[in-house]
PDB file of C-alpha atoms in Angstrom:
ATOM      1  CA  UNK A   1      24.667   2.396   0.476  1.00  0.00           C
ATOM      2  CA  UNK A   2      25.317   0.149  -2.468  1.00  0.00           C
ATOM      3  CA  UNK A   3      26.120   2.538  -5.292  1.00  0.00           C
ATOM      4  CA  UNK A   4      23.858   0.770  -7.783  1.00  0.00           C
ATOM      5  CA  UNK A   5      20.878   0.830  -5.416  1.00  0.00           C
ATOM      6  CA  UNK A   6      21.572   4.505  -4.729  1.00  0.00           C
ATOM      7  CA  UNK A   7      21.578   5.220  -8.474  1.00  0.00           C
ATOM      8  CA  UNK A   8      18.285   3.352  -8.898  1.00  0.00           C
ATOM      9  CA  UNK A   9      16.699   5.343  -6.083  1.00  0.00           C
ATOM     10  CA  UNK A  10      17.899   8.568  -7.693  1.00  0.00           C
ATOM     11  CA  UNK A  11      16.476   7.471 -11.039  1.00  0.00           C
ATOM     12  CA  UNK A  12      13.033   6.973  -9.483  1.00  0.00           C
ATOM     13  CA  UNK A  13      13.076  10.736  -8.934  1.00  0.00           C
ATOM     14  CA  UNK A  14      14.293  11.586 -12.437  1.00  0.00           C
ATOM     15  CA  UNK A  15      12.122  13.330 -14.983  1.00  0.00           C
ATOM     16  CA  UNK A  16      12.440  10.454 -17.446  1.00  0.00           C
ATOM     17  CA  UNK A  17       9.316   8.289 -17.088  1.00  0.00           C
ATOM     18  CA  UNK A  18      10.907   5.220 -18.670  1.00  0.00           C
ATOM     19  CA  UNK A  19      13.874   5.490 -16.330  1.00  0.00           C
ATOM     20  CA  UNK A  20      11.552   5.828 -13.319  1.00  0.00           C
ATOM     21  CA  UNK A  21       9.608   2.751 -14.384  1.00  0.00           C
ATOM     22  CA  UNK A  22      12.666   0.626 -15.090  1.00  0.00           C
ATOM     23  CA  UNK A  23      14.351   1.668 -11.839  1.00  0.00           C
ATOM     24  CA  UNK A  24      11.239   0.766  -9.837  1.00  0.00           C
ATOM     25  CA  UNK A  25      11.061  -2.665 -11.457  1.00  0.00           C
ATOM     26  CA  UNK A  26      14.746  -3.271 -10.877  1.00  0.00           C
ATOM     27  CA  UNK A  27      14.495  -2.255  -7.209  1.00  0.00           C
ATOM     28  CA  UNK A  28      11.723  -4.798  -6.800  1.00  0.00           C
ATOM     29  CA  UNK A  29      13.895  -7.600  -8.113  1.00  0.00           C
ATOM     30  CA  UNK A  30      17.126  -6.810  -6.230  1.00  0.00           C
ATOM     31  CA  UNK A  31      18.381  -7.660  -2.782  1.00  0.00           C
ATOM     32  CA  UNK A  32      17.727  -4.381  -1.017  1.00  0.00           C
ATOM     33  CA  UNK A  33      17.875  -5.690   2.557  1.00  0.00           C
ATOM     34  CA  UNK A  34      20.507  -3.156   3.609  1.00  0.00           C
ATOM     35  CA  UNK A  35      18.521  -0.274   2.082  1.00  0.00           C
ATOM     36  CA  UNK A  36      14.907  -1.315   2.553  1.00  0.00           C
ATOM     37  CA  UNK A  37      13.679   1.902   4.144  1.00  0.00           C
ATOM     38  CA  UNK A  38      15.070   4.145   1.417  1.00  0.00           C
ATOM     39  CA  UNK A  39      13.834   1.896  -1.381  1.00  0.00           C
ATOM     40  CA  UNK A  40      10.362   1.521   0.113  1.00  0.00           C
ATOM     41  CA  UNK A  41      10.068   5.275   0.577  1.00  0.00           C
ATOM     42  CA  UNK A  42      11.134   5.927  -3.030  1.00  0.00           C
ATOM     43  CA  UNK A  43       8.682   3.357  -4.403  1.00  0.00           C
ATOM     44  CA  UNK A  44       5.796   4.630  -2.266  1.00  0.00           C
ATOM     45  CA  UNK A  45       6.446   8.114  -3.570  1.00  0.00           C
ATOM     46  CA  UNK A  46       6.009   6.813  -7.134  1.00  0.00           C
ATOM     47  CA  UNK A  47       2.422   5.737  -6.359  1.00  0.00           C
ATOM     48  CA  UNK A  48       1.428   9.369  -6.843  1.00  0.00           C
ATOM     49  CA  UNK A  49       3.003   9.624 -10.295  1.00  0.00           C
ATOM     50  CA  UNK A  50       0.846  10.928 -13.115  1.00  0.00           C
ATOM     51  CA  UNK A  51       2.127   8.077 -15.302  1.00  0.00           C
ATOM     52  CA  UNK A  52       0.322   4.762 -14.959  1.00  0.00           C
ATOM     53  CA  UNK A  53       3.365   2.757 -16.085  1.00  0.00           C
ATOM     54  CA  UNK A  54       5.405   4.218 -13.236  1.00  0.00           C
ATOM     55  CA  UNK A  55       2.641   3.586 -10.675  1.00  0.00           C
ATOM     56  CA  UNK A  56       2.209  -0.006 -11.832  1.00  0.00           C
ATOM     57  CA  UNK A  57       5.956  -0.637 -11.672  1.00  0.00           C
ATOM     58  CA  UNK A  58       6.084   0.755  -8.142  1.00  0.00           C
ATOM     59  CA  UNK A  59       3.089  -1.396  -7.168  1.00  0.00           C
ATOM     60  CA  UNK A  60       4.728  -4.524  -8.588  1.00  0.00           C
ATOM     61  CA  UNK A  61       7.996  -3.778  -6.801  1.00  0.00           C
ATOM     62  CA  UNK A  62       6.323  -3.106  -3.443  1.00  0.00           C
ATOM     63  CA  UNK A  63       4.348  -6.351  -3.689  1.00  0.00           C
ATOM     64  CA  UNK A  64       7.546  -8.280  -4.460  1.00  0.00           C
ATOM     65  CA  UNK A  65       9.386  -6.634  -1.564  1.00  0.00           C
ATOM     66  CA  UNK A  66       6.484  -7.176   0.832  1.00  0.00           C
ATOM     67  CA  UNK A  67       6.833  -7.226   4.604  1.00  0.00           C
ATOM     68  CA  UNK A  68       5.610  -5.320   7.624  1.00  0.00           C
ATOM     69  CA  UNK A  69       7.761  -2.323   6.789  1.00  0.00           C
ATOM     70  CA  UNK A  70       6.029  -1.945   3.416  1.00  0.00           C
ATOM     71  CA  UNK A  71       2.660  -2.169   5.149  1.00  0.00           C
ATOM     72  CA  UNK A  72       3.688   0.446   7.701  1.00  0.00           C
ATOM     73  CA  UNK A  73       4.940   2.737   4.927  1.00  0.00           C
ATOM     74  CA  UNK A  74       1.662   2.428   3.014  1.00  0.00           C
ATOM     75  CA  UNK A  75      -0.724   3.070   5.919  1.00  0.00           C
ATOM     76  CA  UNK A  76      -0.304   6.871   5.796  1.00  0.00           C
ATOM     77  CA  UNK A  77      -1.351   6.748   2.133  1.00  0.00           C
ATOM     78  CA  UNK A  78      -4.848   5.773   3.293  1.00  0.00           C
ATOM     79  CA  UNK A  79      -5.204   9.414   4.369  1.00  0.00           C
ATOM     80  CA  UNK A  80      -3.621  10.743   1.182  1.00  0.00           C
ATOM     81  CA  UNK A  81      -5.428  13.445  -0.755  1.00  0.00           C
ATOM     82  CA  UNK A  82      -4.430  11.700  -3.981  1.00  0.00           C
ATOM     83  CA  UNK A  83      -7.083   9.090  -4.690  1.00  0.00           C
ATOM     84  CA  UNK A  84      -4.693   7.459  -7.135  1.00  0.00           C
ATOM     85  CA  UNK A  85      -2.015   6.853  -4.483  1.00  0.00           C
ATOM     86  CA  UNK A  86      -4.697   5.826  -1.995  1.00  0.00           C
ATOM     87  CA  UNK A  87      -6.181   3.243  -4.361  1.00  0.00           C
ATOM     88  CA  UNK A  88      -2.754   1.770  -5.079  1.00  0.00           C
ATOM     89  CA  UNK A  89      -2.059   1.567  -1.343  1.00  0.00           C
ATOM     90  CA  UNK A  90      -5.329  -0.331  -0.761  1.00  0.00           C
ATOM     91  CA  UNK A  91      -4.529  -2.676  -3.640  1.00  0.00           C
ATOM     92  CA  UNK A  92      -1.008  -3.414  -2.405  1.00  0.00           C
ATOM     93  CA  UNK A  93      -2.149  -3.846   1.206  1.00  0.00           C
ATOM     94  CA  UNK A  94      -4.839  -6.229  -0.028  1.00  0.00           C
ATOM     95  CA  UNK A  95      -2.139  -8.405  -1.564  1.00  0.00           C
ATOM     96  CA  UNK A  96       0.550  -8.367   1.139  1.00  0.00           C
ATOM     97  CA  UNK A  97      -1.391  -7.485   4.285  1.00  0.00           C
ATOM     98  CA  UNK A  98      -1.279 -10.924   5.897  1.00  0.00           C
ATOM     99  CA  UNK A  99       2.308 -10.406   7.092  1.00  0.00           C
ATOM    100  CA  UNK A 100       1.179  -7.399   9.094  1.00  0.00           C
ATOM    101  CA  UNK A 101      -2.447  -8.245   9.689  1.00  0.00           C
ATOM    102  CA  UNK A 102      -2.340  -6.682  13.152  1.00  0.00           C
ATOM    103  CA  UNK A 103      -1.483  -3.348  11.525  1.00  0.00           C
ATOM    104  CA  UNK A 104      -4.438  -3.724   9.155  1.00  0.00           C
ATOM    105  CA  UNK A 105      -6.888  -4.661  11.931  1.00  0.00           C
ATOM    106  CA  UNK A 106      -6.001  -1.486  13.851  1.00  0.00           C
ATOM    107  CA  UNK A 107      -7.419   0.517  10.934  1.00  0.00           C
ATOM    108  CA  UNK A 108     -10.893  -0.534  12.073  1.00  0.00           C
ATOM    109  CA  UNK A 109     -10.455   1.592  15.222  1.00  0.00           C
ATOM    110  CA  UNK A 110      -9.411   4.764  13.424  1.00  0.00           C
ATOM    111  CA  UNK A 111     -11.230   7.997  14.201  1.00  0.00           C
ATOM    112  CA  UNK A 112     -11.229   8.657  10.451  1.00  0.00           C
ATOM    113  CA  UNK A 113     -14.244   6.944   8.905  1.00  0.00           C
ATOM    114  CA  UNK A 114     -12.505   6.692   5.534  1.00  0.00           C
ATOM    115  CA  UNK A 115      -9.627   4.773   7.099  1.00  0.00           C
ATOM    116  CA  UNK A 116     -12.105   2.423   8.822  1.00  0.00           C
ATOM    117  CA  UNK A 117     -13.757   1.838   5.436  1.00  0.00           C
ATOM    118  CA  UNK A 118     -10.426   1.068   3.783  1.00  0.00           C
ATOM    119  CA  UNK A 119      -9.591  -1.290   6.655  1.00  0.00           C
ATOM    120  CA  UNK A 120     -12.824  -3.175   5.951  1.00  0.00           C
ATOM    121  CA  UNK A 121     -12.029  -3.292   2.237  1.00  0.00           C
ATOM    122  CA  UNK A 122      -8.529  -4.653   2.828  1.00  0.00           C
ATOM    123  CA  UNK A 123      -9.638  -7.258   5.379  1.00  0.00           C
ATOM    124  CA  UNK A 124     -12.383  -8.391   3.006  1.00  0.00           C
ATOM    125  CA  UNK A 125      -9.896  -8.721   0.163  1.00  0.00           C
ATOM    126  CA  UNK A 126      -7.553 -10.690   2.428  1.00  0.00           C
ATOM    127  CA  UNK A 127     -10.491 -12.825   3.581  1.00  0.00           C
ATOM    128  CA  UNK A 128      -9.190 -12.546   7.113  1.00  0.00           C
ATOM    129  CA  UNK A 129     -11.665 -14.657   9.087  1.00  0.00           C
ATOM    130  CA  UNK A 130     -10.408 -13.604  12.526  1.00  0.00           C
ATOM    131  CA  UNK A 131     -11.780 -10.104  11.906  1.00  0.00           C
ATOM    132  CA  UNK A 132     -15.400 -11.292  11.626  1.00  0.00           C
ATOM    133  CA  UNK A 133     -16.481  -9.930  15.021  1.00  0.00           C
ATOM    134  CA  UNK A 134     -14.756  -6.601  14.446  1.00  0.00           C
ATOM    135  CA  UNK A 135     -16.488  -6.315  11.086  1.00  0.00           C
ATOM    136  CA  UNK A 136     -19.859  -7.272  12.569  1.00  0.00           C
ATOM    137  CA  UNK A 137     -19.441  -4.450  15.084  1.00  0.00           C
ATOM    138  CA  UNK A 138     -18.808  -2.012  12.238  1.00  0.00           C
ATOM    139  CA  UNK A 139     -22.148  -2.877  10.658  1.00  0.00           C
ATOM    140  CA  UNK A 140     -23.495  -0.310  13.153  1.00  0.00           C
ATOM    141  CA  UNK A 141     -20.920   2.350  12.303  1.00  0.00           C
ATOM    142  CA  UNK A 142     -22.476   5.839  12.097  1.00  0.00           C
ATOM    143  CA  UNK A 143     -20.927   6.329   8.659  1.00  0.00           C
ATOM    144  CA  UNK A 144     -22.903   4.379   6.075  1.00  0.00           C
ATOM    145  CA  UNK A 145     -19.876   3.755   3.849  1.00  0.00           C
ATOM    146  CA  UNK A 146     -18.090   1.999   6.717  1.00  0.00           C
ATOM    147  CA  UNK A 147     -21.151  -0.138   7.480  1.00  0.00           C
ATOM    148  CA  UNK A 148     -21.520  -1.092   3.807  1.00  0.00           C
ATOM    149  CA  UNK A 149     -17.798  -1.909   3.520  1.00  0.00           C
ATOM    150  CA  UNK A 150     -18.040  -4.070   6.656  1.00  0.00           C
ATOM    151  CA  UNK A 151     -20.989  -5.954   5.147  1.00  0.00           C
ATOM    152  CA  UNK A 152     -19.140  -6.473   1.867  1.00  0.00           C
ATOM    153  CA  UNK A 153     -16.040  -7.681   3.735  1.00  0.00           C
ATOM    154  CA  UNK A 154     -18.152 -10.161   5.688  1.00  0.00           C
ATOM    155  CA  UNK A 155     -19.627 -11.377   2.406  1.00  0.00           C
ATOM    156  CA  UNK A 156     -16.153 -12.209   1.117  1.00  0.00           C
TER     157      UNK A 156
END
């Protein structure tokens, strides 16, 4: 692993908030192709930070990095007990989800009604027209929040 990238990853785990923030931003602007998995994992972990500056830096970096692997790494956060990390995951997926739209559409079939709701939210934010029939079907979902989210997504 490139020594500088390794140092940046280590600094995302440091106790110094400014160092975490700066390292996240720098990882988002570097060529990390050889170390994508490690960098993405480190940045996703920062989404649960108690410091908004760190979370926003991680969000910015993940959006810049983009790609299906970022989407795949964020999907488990939709079941996260931390609403903060969950909300950041939805926001990021809503901005980069088109590259892995098939991964987003599968959320609509989840057994977890919250995940189905988040899938509707993300597809609505992406304005993904090919999901219209899937969203129409969810208007009859037994969980009212899913049905409402499907309606809102269709409205977008």
